[in-house]
């Protein structure tokens, strides 16, 4: 399988990004729409992954200008394919272009080990968002930190 990953603007790609996030967060995880879609969408840098075989949008993620990574969503049929690595690589690339010193993520508790394996470290105590326990985590941006599994993909702008 091959995938295309693009950095997109909310204003142009909102219908595609919303479709993915509604499937994953609103329908599957029961996150209220008013919490899922916020003002951060307009100012964030977004990544969009499409399946090259059928041109379907299959994953997304965003990073704020301040370095907050969020809304990483992969549709159900693609989760075993490590598509999240594509998104993370793209988001770290944006962070480097923005010359950020570190990035942050609000990790669900069951994903803390995953992010720890990728050079993130916990900050503060566990807190609740939309009824879900979260842990704030950070990763210093260097040439070697915040590594993710290298993926073969086509990056377009």
Coordinates of C-alpha atoms in Angstrom, one line a residue:
X1 CA 0.0 0.0 0.0
X2 CA 1.1 3.5 -0.6
X3 CA -0.1 6.8 1.0
X4 CA 0.1 10.5 0.3
X5 CA 0.7 12.8 3.2
X6 CA 0.1 16.5 2.8
X7 CA 0.3 19.6 4.9
X8 CA -3.1 21.3 4.4
X9 CA -4.9 24.4 5.6
X10 CA -8.1 24.1 7.5
X11 CA -9.8 26.6 5.3
X12 CA -9.3 24.4 2.2
X13 CA -9.4 20.9 3.7
X14 CA -11.9 21.2 6.5
X15 CA -14.5 18.8 5.0
X16 CA -11.9 16.0 4.7
X17 CA -10.4 16.6 8.1
X18 CA -13.8 16.8 9.8
X19 CA -14.9 13.5 8.1
X20 CA -11.9 11.6 9.6
X21 CA -12.2 13.2 13.1
X22 CA -16.0 12.7 13.2
X23 CA -15.5 9.0 12.5
X24 CA -12.8 8.5 15.1
X25 CA -13.6 11.0 17.9
X26 CA -17.3 11.8 17.7
X27 CA -18.7 8.4 16.6
X28 CA -16.2 5.9 18.1
X29 CA -15.0 7.8 21.2
X30 CA -18.1 9.8 21.8
X31 CA -16.3 13.1 22.1
X32 CA -18.9 15.9 21.8
X33 CA -18.6 17.9 18.5
X34 CA -18.3 21.2 20.4
X35 CA -15.2 19.9 22.1
X36 CA -13.7 18.1 19.1
X37 CA -13.9 21.1 16.7
X38 CA -12.5 24.2 18.3
X39 CA -10.9 27.5 17.4
X40 CA -7.5 25.9 17.3
X41 CA -8.3 24.3 14.0
X42 CA -8.1 27.7 12.2
X43 CA -4.6 28.5 13.4
X44 CA -3.1 25.0 13.5
X45 CA -1.0 23.3 10.9
X46 CA -2.8 20.1 9.7
X47 CA -1.5 16.9 8.1
X48 CA -3.8 14.8 5.9
X49 CA -3.0 11.2 4.8
X50 CA -4.8 9.6 1.9
X51 CA -4.8 6.1 0.6
X52 CA -3.3 6.2 -2.9
X53 CA -5.3 3.2 -4.1
X54 CA -8.7 4.7 -3.5
X55 CA -7.9 8.4 -2.8
X56 CA -9.8 8.2 0.5
X57 CA -8.7 10.4 3.4
X58 CA -7.7 8.1 6.2
X59 CA -5.8 10.1 8.8
X60 CA -5.1 13.5 10.2
X61 CA -3.3 15.4 12.9
X62 CA -2.5 18.9 13.8
X63 CA 0.1 21.1 15.6
X64 CA -0.4 24.5 16.9
X65 CA 2.1 27.4 16.3
X66 CA 3.1 26.9 20.0
X67 CA 3.9 23.2 19.5
X68 CA 0.8 21.5 20.8
X69 CA 0.2 18.2 18.9
X70 CA -3.4 17.1 18.9
X71 CA -6.3 15.5 17.0
X72 CA -4.3 12.6 15.6
X73 CA -6.9 10.3 14.1
X74 CA -6.6 7.2 11.9
X75 CA -9.8 5.6 10.6
X76 CA -10.4 2.1 11.9
X77 CA -9.3 0.0 8.9
X78 CA -5.8 1.5 8.8
X79 CA -4.8 1.5 12.4
X80 CA -2.6 -1.6 12.2
X81 CA -0.6 0.0 9.4
X82 CA 1.3 2.6 11.6
X83 CA -0.2 5.5 9.8
X84 CA 0.2 7.6 13.0
X85 CA 4.0 7.5 12.3
X86 CA 3.4 9.3 9.0
X87 CA 1.5 12.0 10.8
X88 CA 4.0 12.4 13.6
X89 CA 6.9 12.7 11.1
X90 CA 5.0 15.4 9.3
X91 CA 4.1 17.3 12.5
X92 CA 7.8 17.1 13.8
X93 CA 8.9 18.5 10.4
X94 CA 6.5 21.4 10.9
X95 CA 7.8 21.9 14.4
X96 CA 11.4 22.1 13.0
X97 CA 10.4 24.6 10.3
X98 CA 8.8 26.7 13.1
X99 CA 12.0 26.4 15.0
X100 CA 10.2 25.1 18.1
X101 CA 12.4 23.9 21.0
X102 CA 9.8 21.3 22.1
X103 CA 6.4 19.9 21.3
X104 CA 3.6 18.8 23.6
X105 CA 0.8 16.3 23.5
X106 CA -2.1 15.4 25.8
X107 CA -1.8 11.7 25.8
X108 CA -4.6 9.3 26.8
X109 CA -3.3 7.2 29.7
X110 CA -3.2 4.0 27.6
X111 CA -0.8 5.7 25.1
X112 CA 1.7 7.1 27.6
X113 CA 4.1 4.2 27.1
X114 CA 3.9 4.6 23.3
X115 CA 4.9 8.3 23.6
X116 CA 7.6 7.5 26.2
X117 CA 9.2 5.2 23.6
X118 CA 9.3 8.1 21.2
X119 CA 11.2 10.4 23.6
X120 CA 8.2 12.1 25.2
X121 CA 8.3 12.6 29.0
X122 CA 5.4 13.3 31.3
X123 CA 4.7 16.8 32.7
X124 CA 2.5 17.4 35.7
X125 CA -0.3 15.2 36.9
X126 CA -3.1 13.3 35.2
X127 CA -6.2 15.4 34.4
X128 CA -9.6 14.9 32.7
X129 CA -10.8 16.0 29.3
X130 CA -14.3 15.1 28.1
X131 CA -14.4 12.3 30.7
X132 CA -11.1 10.8 29.6
X133 CA -7.9 10.8 31.8
X134 CA -5.0 12.5 30.1
X135 CA -1.3 13.0 30.7
X136 CA 0.5 16.1 29.3
X137 CA 3.8 15.0 27.7
X138 CA 6.7 16.9 26.0
X139 CA 9.5 16.1 23.6
X140 CA 12.5 18.3 23.0
X141 CA 13.0 18.9 19.3
X142 CA 16.5 18.0 18.1
X143 CA 17.8 16.2 15.1
X144 CA 17.5 12.8 16.9
X145 CA 14.8 13.4 19.5
X146 CA 11.1 12.6 19.0
X147 CA 12.0 9.7 16.7
X148 CA 9.2 7.8 15.0
X149 CA 9.5 4.8 12.9
X150 CA 10.6 5.8 9.4
X151 CA 7.8 5.5 6.9
X152 CA 7.8 5.4 3.1
X153 CA 5.4 8.0 1.9
X154 CA 5.0 10.9 -0.6
X155 CA 5.0 14.3 1.0
X156 CA 3.2 17.0 -0.9
X157 CA 2.4 20.6 -0.1

